[in-house]
Amino acid sequence: VLIAIYLVWYFVHDSTRKYSNIEDHFKYGSIGSETGGTIFTPVGGVLPPYLVFKTLPKVCPDKLPGGYASLGFVFEPNHDMPIGVSRRWRLGMEQVGLNCAACHTGTVRETPTSQPMIVLGMPAHDLRLQQLFQFVLSCSLDDRLTAGSVIAKAQEMSEHVSLMQKVLLYTALVQRLKLQTLQLQNRMGYALSGPLPAWGPGRVDTFNPYKAIQFNWDLTTLPRNEVIGASDFPSLWNQRPREGMHLHWDGNNTSVDERNLSASLGAGVTPVTVDHASLQRIHDWIWTLPRPRYPFGIDQARSIRGKAVFDQQCAECHSFTGGKTGTVETLASVNTDPYRLNSYTYIFCVNQASLYPNSQYRFTHFAKTDGYANQPLDGVWARAPYLHNGSVPTLLDLLEDPANRPKQFIRGYDVYDQRRVGFMYDTPEAKATGFLYDTTIPGNGNSGHLWGTKLPDDQKHDLVEYMKTL
């Protein structure tokens, strides 16, 4: 009887690590994305259980030579998992999942030899999320991934593997993981590879994996202009004044809570596993989280002149008091790349409403729009690259005519360009480590947003200097 009680408790109890500090909770706390699985239940979610996830780079070193850090994850001392990866005991194993910090934590360096500054709430401009998924799927199906290899690599990394964990790994967990990975690859493979453009660092195709995982749609049957939609991660600070504004790049929702819940589903949460209390705690924190202050010097004289230019040229759409801030600018007006807008369809919107039926969490604020939302620009210095798809590397480049903006540039490098306001993209160091972004590829276009492009050069530099202070 005691053994039976223990086994029931072992496989039924659900617990997560608690963090009293809200910043630690944001960085490492669970939001319910660790869907998990054991010998008795199917493995679910994108990430495998903790022991498997931790050892994958050692099991398949040729597939990810630099480990998870090479995918843009940020590691802190005394943490074996990077910021944005949570741990939760569920279904007899410790599981891992992604949380909000994975996509909303960035780093900034002043020089190539400087220590990186970690900025919470900042778009994760170096995160290669698509490559993470590709690696996990590929290594999970590799013949080298066996129960024995997981246990051996875990022990080499000084990780204790209990007798029960060994039994689960040897009995059926690895086999079930491979089976579930095959099923997941069949559903998500088209969105992650093949004929579609690569996302690149700092970007995610928000809704097409969502279509495959949450709704089990066959993406190969959809029109091509609906399955290309990679766009930049947004910032998460100062959310209180954003309530009621059109959120997401295309302005398809006006509720911060619904936006957060929808984003959690994109991170791997399911309507069954979602941790609403944890999400509420994050909501309360980002509600008043201050935007990060520009960490370098500012030319005050230029900034003062630039404020006058901003008030005349930009404030109507991008200050919190602007008459058009938080509204949707039609595609015909802004004329930026249309793919992200097209990927969110009316049919998808209707299906979202079915996710939480007869629940207080049911989506009621989503709507299909005809353009992109005018966003407030607080902390804009930390939100590079620019436009919804990150197709323009710096603010100074954004003030150029589209024909003169960089056609190709490097993304995924965190040394800051204080003159152009963005990240360095044309230095030897950037070229050695970054991702080549090509604006001629579908979904990557850098056209449109012509406001400010006719200004004299002096006024452009003044404007950019002032925007460091926002």
Coordinates of C-alpha atoms in Angstrom, one line a residue:
V1 CA 0.0 0.0 0.0
L2 CA 2.8 2.4 0.9
I3 CA 4.6 1.7 -2.4
A4 CA 1.4 2.3 -4.3
I5 CA 0.8 5.6 -2.5
Y6 CA 4.4 6.6 -3.2
L7 CA 4.1 5.8 -6.9
V8 CA 0.8 7.6 -7.2
W9 CA 2.3 10.7 -5.6
Y10 CA 5.5 10.4 -7.6
F11 CA 3.6 10.5 -10.9
V12 CA 0.7 12.7 -10.0
H13 CA 2.2 15.6 -8.0
D14 CA 3.0 18.8 -9.9
S15 CA 5.4 21.3 -8.4
T16 CA 7.7 24.0 -9.6
R17 CA 10.6 26.0 -8.1
K18 CA 9.4 29.1 -6.3
Y19 CA 11.3 32.4 -6.5
S20 CA 10.5 35.2 -4.0
N21 CA 12.4 37.7 -6.1
I22 CA 10.2 38.8 -9.1
E23 CA 13.2 39.1 -11.4
D24 CA 14.3 35.6 -10.7
H25 CA 10.7 34.4 -11.2
F26 CA 10.7 36.2 -14.6
K27 CA 14.0 34.6 -15.6
Y28 CA 13.5 31.1 -14.3
G29 CA 9.9 30.6 -13.1
S30 CA 7.5 28.3 -14.8
I31 CA 4.5 29.5 -16.8
G32 CA 3.3 26.0 -17.5
S33 CA 5.1 25.3 -20.8
E34 CA 6.7 22.1 -19.4
T35 CA 4.1 19.8 -20.8
G36 CA 6.4 16.8 -20.3
G37 CA 5.7 13.1 -20.3
T38 CA 6.8 9.7 -18.8
I39 CA 6.6 6.0 -19.4
F40 CA 2.9 6.2 -18.7
T41 CA 2.0 9.4 -20.6
P42 CA 3.0 10.7 -24.0
V43 CA 5.9 13.1 -24.2
G44 CA 4.5 16.5 -25.2
G45 CA 5.8 20.0 -26.0
V46 CA 8.8 21.1 -27.9
L47 CA 11.5 20.6 -25.2
P48 CA 12.2 17.1 -23.8
P49 CA 12.6 16.4 -20.0
Y50 CA 15.3 18.1 -18.1
L51 CA 17.9 15.3 -18.1
V52 CA 17.5 14.8 -21.9
F53 CA 17.5 18.5 -22.6
K54 CA 20.6 19.2 -20.5
T55 CA 22.6 16.4 -22.1
L56 CA 21.6 16.9 -25.8
P57 CA 24.5 19.1 -26.7
K58 CA 26.9 16.4 -25.3
V59 CA 25.1 13.6 -27.0
C60 CA 25.1 15.4 -30.4
P61 CA 28.2 17.7 -30.1
D62 CA 28.5 18.1 -33.9
K63 CA 25.0 19.4 -34.2
L64 CA 25.5 22.2 -31.6
P65 CA 29.3 22.7 -30.9
G66 CA 28.8 25.8 -28.8
G67 CA 26.0 24.4 -26.7
Y68 CA 22.9 26.4 -25.9
A69 CA 24.9 29.6 -25.5
S70 CA 25.6 29.5 -29.2
L71 CA 21.9 29.9 -29.8
G72 CA 21.9 33.3 -28.0
F73 CA 20.7 32.1 -24.6
V74 CA 22.0 34.1 -21.7
F75 CA 23.6 32.2 -18.8
E76 CA 24.2 33.5 -15.3
P77 CA 26.6 32.1 -12.7
N78 CA 25.3 29.3 -10.6
H79 CA 22.5 28.4 -13.0
D80 CA 22.8 25.3 -15.2
M81 CA 19.9 26.4 -17.3
P82 CA 19.9 29.7 -19.2
I83 CA 17.6 32.6 -18.6
G84 CA 14.2 31.8 -20.1
V85 CA 14.3 28.0 -19.4
S86 CA 12.2 26.9 -16.5
R87 CA 12.0 23.6 -14.6
R88 CA 8.9 21.9 -13.2
W89 CA 8.3 18.4 -11.7
R90 CA 5.4 16.9 -13.7
L91 CA 4.4 13.3 -14.6
G92 CA 7.3 11.7 -12.7
M93 CA 10.2 13.6 -14.2
E94 CA 11.6 17.1 -14.0
Q95 CA 10.6 18.8 -17.2
V96 CA 11.8 22.0 -18.8
G97 CA 10.0 24.7 -20.8
L98 CA 10.4 28.2 -22.2
N99 CA 9.1 31.2 -20.3
C100 CA 8.7 34.9 -21.1
A101 CA 12.3 35.7 -20.4
A102 CA 13.5 33.5 -23.2
C103 CA 12.2 35.9 -25.8
H104 CA 12.3 39.1 -23.7
T105 CA 15.9 39.3 -22.3
G106 CA 18.7 40.8 -24.2
T107 CA 22.4 41.9 -23.8
V108 CA 24.3 45.0 -24.7
R109 CA 28.0 45.6 -24.8
E110 CA 29.9 48.8 -25.3
T111 CA 32.9 47.2 -27.0
P112 CA 33.8 43.6 -28.1
T113 CA 35.8 43.2 -24.9
S114 CA 33.1 44.5 -22.5
Q115 CA 31.1 42.4 -20.2
P116 CA 27.5 42.1 -21.5
M117 CA 24.8 44.1 -19.7
I118 CA 21.7 41.9 -19.2
V119 CA 18.4 43.9 -19.8
L120 CA 15.2 42.2 -18.7
G121 CA 12.2 42.9 -20.8
M122 CA 14.4 43.7 -23.8
P123 CA 13.8 41.8 -27.1
A124 CA 16.1 38.8 -27.2
H125 CA 17.8 40.1 -30.4
D126 CA 20.4 37.2 -30.4
L127 CA 18.1 34.3 -29.6
R128 CA 18.0 31.7 -32.4
L129 CA 14.7 30.1 -31.5
Q130 CA 14.2 28.3 -34.8
Q131 CA 17.7 26.7 -34.5
L132 CA 16.9 25.6 -31.0
F133 CA 13.8 23.7 -32.2
Q134 CA 15.7 22.3 -35.2
F135 CA 18.5 21.0 -32.9
V136 CA 16.2 19.5 -30.3
L137 CA 14.2 17.7 -33.0
S138 CA 17.3 16.5 -34.9
C139 CA 19.2 15.2 -31.8
S140 CA 16.1 13.6 -30.3
L141 CA 15.9 11.4 -33.4
D142 CA 19.6 10.7 -33.6
D143 CA 20.7 7.1 -32.9
R144 CA 23.2 8.4 -30.4
L145 CA 20.3 9.5 -28.1
T146 CA 19.7 6.4 -25.8
A147 CA 18.9 6.0 -22.2
G148 CA 22.5 5.0 -21.6
S149 CA 24.0 8.0 -23.3
V150 CA 21.7 10.4 -21.4
I151 CA 22.6 8.8 -18.1
A152 CA 26.4 8.7 -18.9
K153 CA 26.5 12.4 -20.1
A154 CA 24.4 13.5 -17.1
Q155 CA 26.8 11.9 -14.7
E156 CA 29.7 13.4 -16.5
M157 CA 28.1 16.8 -15.8
S158 CA 27.8 15.9 -12.1
E159 CA 24.0 15.5 -12.4
H160 CA 22.5 12.9 -10.1
V161 CA 20.3 10.4 -11.8
S162 CA 18.0 8.5 -9.4
L163 CA 17.1 4.8 -9.7
M164 CA 13.5 5.8 -10.7
Q165 CA 14.8 8.1 -13.5
K166 CA 17.0 5.3 -14.8
V167 CA 14.1 2.9 -14.8
L168 CA 11.9 5.5 -16.7
L169 CA 14.7 6.3 -19.2
Y170 CA 15.4 2.6 -20.0
T171 CA 11.9 1.4 -19.9
A172 CA 10.1 3.6 -22.4
L173 CA 10.8 7.4 -22.0
V174 CA 13.5 7.6 -24.7
Q175 CA 11.4 5.6 -27.1
R176 CA 8.3 7.6 -26.5
L177 CA 10.3 10.8 -26.9
K178 CA 11.5 9.7 -30.3
L179 CA 7.9 8.8 -31.3
Q180 CA 6.5 12.1 -30.1
T181 CA 9.4 14.0 -31.8
L182 CA 8.5 12.3 -35.1
Q183 CA 4.9 13.4 -34.7
L184 CA 6.0 16.9 -33.7
Q185 CA 8.4 17.1 -36.7
N186 CA 5.6 16.1 -39.0
R187 CA 3.5 19.0 -37.6
M188 CA 6.1 21.6 -37.3
G189 CA 8.7 20.6 -39.8
Y190 CA 7.4 22.8 -42.6
A191 CA 7.4 25.9 -40.3
L192 CA 10.9 25.2 -39.1
S193 CA 12.8 24.3 -42.3
G194 CA 12.3 23.4 -45.9
P195 CA 11.2 26.0 -48.4
L196 CA 10.3 28.8 -45.9
P197 CA 12.8 31.6 -45.1
A198 CA 14.9 31.2 -42.0
W199 CA 13.8 33.3 -39.0
G200 CA 17.3 34.3 -37.9
P201 CA 18.2 35.6 -34.5
G202 CA 15.8 37.8 -32.5
R203 CA 12.8 36.8 -34.6
V204 CA 10.0 34.2 -34.4
D205 CA 7.2 33.2 -36.6
T206 CA 4.5 33.7 -34.0
F207 CA 1.4 32.2 -35.6
N208 CA 2.4 29.4 -38.0
P209 CA 3.9 27.1 -35.3
Y210 CA 0.8 28.0 -33.2
K211 CA -1.4 26.8 -36.1
A212 CA 0.5 23.5 -36.3
I213 CA 0.7 22.8 -32.5
Q214 CA -2.5 24.3 -31.1
F215 CA -4.8 23.6 -34.0
N216 CA -3.0 20.7 -35.8
W217 CA -3.3 22.4 -39.1
D218 CA -1.4 21.1 -42.1
L219 CA 0.7 24.1 -43.1
T220 CA 1.6 22.7 -46.5
T221 CA -2.0 23.2 -47.5
L222 CA -2.1 26.9 -46.7
P223 CA -1.3 29.7 -49.2
R224 CA 2.4 30.6 -49.1
N225 CA 1.7 34.2 -48.1
E226 CA 0.1 32.9 -44.9
V227 CA 2.9 30.7 -43.8
I228 CA 5.7 33.3 -43.8
G229 CA 5.5 35.6 -40.9
A230 CA 8.8 35.9 -38.9
S231 CA 8.9 39.1 -36.9
D232 CA 11.0 40.6 -34.1
F233 CA 10.4 40.0 -30.4
P234 CA 8.8 43.1 -28.8
S235 CA 9.8 44.7 -25.5
L236 CA 7.9 44.0 -22.3
W237 CA 8.3 47.0 -20.1
N238 CA 5.9 49.7 -19.1
Q239 CA 2.7 47.9 -20.0
R240 CA 0.2 49.8 -18.0
P241 CA -0.3 52.7 -20.5
R242 CA -0.5 50.1 -23.3
E243 CA -3.7 48.6 -22.0
G244 CA -6.4 49.4 -24.6
M245 CA -3.9 50.1 -27.3
H246 CA -3.6 47.8 -30.3
L247 CA -1.0 45.3 -29.3
H248 CA 1.1 42.8 -31.3
W249 CA 2.8 44.1 -34.5
D250 CA -0.5 44.1 -36.4
G251 CA -2.6 45.5 -33.5
N252 CA -4.8 42.4 -33.4
N253 CA -5.5 42.6 -29.7
T254 CA -6.2 45.4 -27.1
S255 CA -5.8 43.4 -23.9
V256 CA -2.4 43.0 -22.2
D257 CA -3.7 39.9 -20.4
E258 CA -4.9 38.2 -23.6
R259 CA -1.7 39.2 -25.3
N260 CA 0.3 37.5 -22.5
L261 CA -1.8 34.4 -22.5
S262 CA -1.6 34.1 -26.3
A263 CA 2.2 34.5 -26.2
S264 CA 2.4 31.8 -23.5
L265 CA 0.7 29.4 -25.9
G266 CA 3.3 30.2 -28.5
A267 CA 6.0 29.3 -25.9
G268 CA 4.5 25.8 -25.6
V269 CA 1.9 26.2 -22.9
T270 CA -1.4 24.4 -23.4
P271 CA -4.8 25.3 -22.1
V272 CA -4.5 22.4 -19.7
T273 CA -1.0 23.1 -18.3
V274 CA -1.0 26.9 -18.2
D275 CA 0.0 28.4 -14.9
H276 CA -2.3 31.4 -14.6
A277 CA -1.0 32.5 -11.2
S278 CA 2.6 32.7 -12.6
L279 CA 1.4 34.7 -15.6
Q280 CA -0.4 37.1 -13.4
R281 CA 2.7 37.6 -11.3
I282 CA 4.6 38.5 -14.5
H283 CA 1.8 40.7 -15.6
D284 CA 1.9 42.7 -12.4
W285 CA 5.7 43.2 -12.7
I286 CA 5.8 44.3 -16.4
W287 CA 2.8 46.5 -15.7
T288 CA 5.1 49.1 -14.1
L289 CA 8.6 47.8 -15.2
P290 CA 10.6 51.0 -16.1
R291 CA 12.0 51.2 -19.6
P292 CA 15.8 50.8 -19.5
R293 CA 17.8 54.0 -19.6
Y294 CA 20.3 54.5 -22.3
P295 CA 23.7 53.3 -20.8
F296 CA 26.0 55.5 -22.8
G297 CA 26.7 59.2 -23.2
I298 CA 24.2 61.6 -24.8
D299 CA 24.9 64.9 -26.6
Q300 CA 22.5 67.1 -24.7
A301 CA 22.5 70.0 -27.2
R302 CA 21.7 67.6 -30.1
S303 CA 19.0 65.9 -27.9
I304 CA 17.3 69.2 -27.2
R305 CA 17.2 70.1 -30.9
G306 CA 16.0 66.5 -31.6
K307 CA 13.1 66.8 -29.3
A308 CA 11.6 69.6 -31.4
V309 CA 12.0 67.4 -34.5
F310 CA 10.4 64.4 -32.7
D311 CA 7.5 66.5 -31.6
Q312 CA 6.9 67.6 -35.1
Q313 CA 7.6 64.5 -37.1
C314 CA 7.0 61.5 -34.8
A315 CA 5.0 62.3 -31.6
E316 CA 1.5 61.9 -33.2
C317 CA 2.1 58.2 -33.7
H318 CA 4.8 57.3 -31.2
S319 CA 4.4 59.3 -28.0
F320 CA 2.0 58.1 -25.3
T321 CA 0.0 61.3 -25.8
G322 CA -0.1 61.1 -29.6
G323 CA -3.5 61.0 -31.2
K324 CA -2.6 58.0 -33.4
T325 CA -0.4 56.1 -30.9
G326 CA -1.7 52.6 -30.3
T327 CA -3.9 52.7 -33.4
V328 CA -3.5 50.6 -36.6
E329 CA -1.8 52.3 -39.5
T330 CA -3.1 50.7 -42.7
L331 CA -0.7 48.7 -44.9
A332 CA -1.4 51.1 -47.7
S333 CA -0.2 54.0 -45.5
V334 CA 2.8 52.4 -43.9
N335 CA 3.8 50.2 -46.9
T336 CA 6.0 47.9 -44.9
D337 CA 6.5 44.2 -45.6
P338 CA 3.0 42.5 -45.6
Y339 CA 3.9 38.9 -44.6
R340 CA 3.5 39.2 -40.9
L341 CA 0.1 40.9 -41.4
N342 CA -1.0 38.2 -43.8
S343 CA 0.0 35.3 -41.5
Y344 CA -2.7 36.3 -39.0
T345 CA -5.9 35.4 -40.8
Y346 CA -9.5 35.8 -39.9
I347 CA -9.9 32.0 -39.8
F348 CA -7.1 31.8 -37.3
C349 CA -8.7 34.6 -35.2
V350 CA -12.0 32.7 -35.1
N351 CA -10.2 29.5 -33.9
Q352 CA -8.4 31.3 -31.1
A353 CA -11.8 32.0 -29.5
S354 CA -12.3 28.2 -29.1
L355 CA -9.2 27.6 -26.9
Y356 CA -10.8 28.5 -23.6
P357 CA -14.5 27.8 -24.0
N358 CA -16.8 28.7 -21.1
S359 CA -13.8 30.2 -19.2
Q360 CA -12.8 33.6 -17.9
Y361 CA -9.7 33.2 -20.0
R362 CA -11.5 32.9 -23.3
F363 CA -10.1 35.2 -26.0
T364 CA -12.5 38.0 -26.7
H365 CA -10.3 40.9 -27.9
F366 CA -8.6 39.4 -30.9
A367 CA -9.5 40.8 -34.4
K368 CA -8.0 40.8 -37.9
T369 CA -6.6 44.2 -38.9
D370 CA -5.5 45.8 -42.1
G371 CA -2.1 47.1 -41.1
Y372 CA 0.5 47.6 -38.4
A373 CA 0.1 49.3 -35.0
N374 CA 1.8 52.6 -34.1
Q375 CA 3.8 51.7 -31.1
P376 CA 5.0 54.0 -28.2
L377 CA 8.8 54.3 -28.4
D378 CA 9.9 54.1 -24.8
G379 CA 13.2 52.4 -24.5
V380 CA 13.5 52.4 -28.3
W381 CA 17.3 52.4 -28.2
A382 CA 17.1 48.8 -26.8
R383 CA 14.6 47.6 -29.4
A384 CA 16.8 47.3 -32.4
P385 CA 16.7 46.2 -35.2
Y386 CA 13.6 48.2 -36.4
L387 CA 10.3 47.7 -38.2
H388 CA 8.1 44.8 -37.2
N389 CA 10.4 42.3 -39.0
G390 CA 13.7 43.8 -37.8
S391 CA 14.7 44.6 -41.4
V392 CA 16.4 47.9 -40.6
P393 CA 19.4 47.7 -38.3
T394 CA 19.6 51.2 -36.8
L395 CA 17.4 54.3 -36.2
L396 CA 19.7 56.3 -38.5
D397 CA 19.2 53.7 -41.3
L398 CA 15.4 53.9 -40.7
L399 CA 15.5 57.6 -41.6
E400 CA 17.0 56.8 -45.0
D401 CA 15.0 56.3 -48.1
P402 CA 14.3 52.5 -48.4
A403 CA 16.5 52.4 -51.5
N404 CA 19.4 53.5 -49.3
R405 CA 18.8 51.2 -46.4
P406 CA 21.2 48.2 -46.0
K407 CA 20.1 45.4 -48.3
Q408 CA 22.1 42.9 -46.2
F409 CA 23.4 43.2 -42.7
I410 CA 24.4 41.2 -39.7
R411 CA 21.9 40.4 -36.9
G412 CA 22.6 38.7 -33.6
Y413 CA 25.6 40.8 -32.4
D414 CA 25.3 42.8 -29.1
V415 CA 28.0 45.5 -29.4
Y416 CA 26.1 48.8 -29.6
D417 CA 26.5 51.4 -32.3
Q418 CA 26.1 54.7 -30.4
R419 CA 26.1 56.9 -33.4
R420 CA 23.5 55.1 -35.5
V421 CA 21.6 53.8 -32.5
G422 CA 21.3 50.0 -33.0
F423 CA 23.7 47.1 -33.0
M424 CA 26.9 47.0 -34.9
Y425 CA 26.3 45.1 -38.1
D426 CA 29.3 45.7 -40.4
T427 CA 32.4 45.1 -38.3
P428 CA 34.6 42.1 -38.6
E429 CA 33.5 40.8 -35.2
A430 CA 29.9 41.1 -36.1
K431 CA 30.4 39.3 -39.4
A432 CA 32.3 36.5 -37.6
T433 CA 29.5 35.6 -35.2
G434 CA 26.2 37.0 -36.6
F435 CA 23.5 36.0 -39.0
L436 CA 23.3 37.5 -42.5
Y437 CA 19.9 39.1 -43.0
D438 CA 18.8 39.5 -46.6
T439 CA 16.0 42.0 -47.2
T440 CA 15.2 40.6 -50.6
I441 CA 13.9 37.3 -49.1
P442 CA 10.1 37.2 -48.7
G443 CA 9.0 38.4 -45.3
N444 CA 12.3 40.3 -44.8
G445 CA 11.5 43.5 -46.8
N446 CA 12.7 46.8 -45.5
S447 CA 10.3 49.1 -47.5
G448 CA 7.9 51.6 -46.2
H449 CA 7.8 53.9 -43.1
L450 CA 8.9 57.0 -45.0
W451 CA 8.4 59.4 -42.1
G452 CA 11.5 61.4 -41.5
T453 CA 13.4 60.2 -44.5
K454 CA 13.3 63.7 -46.1
L455 CA 14.8 65.5 -43.1
P456 CA 18.3 67.2 -43.5
D457 CA 21.1 65.1 -42.2
D458 CA 21.7 67.4 -39.2
Q459 CA 18.1 67.0 -38.1
K460 CA 18.2 63.2 -38.5
H461 CA 21.2 63.0 -36.2
D462 CA 19.5 65.4 -33.7
L463 CA 16.4 63.2 -33.8
V464 CA 18.3 60.0 -33.2
E465 CA 20.2 61.6 -30.3
Y466 CA 16.9 62.6 -28.7
M467 CA 15.4 59.1 -29.1
K468 CA 18.2 57.7 -26.9
T469 CA 16.4 59.5 -24.0
L470 CA 12.9 58.0 -24.7

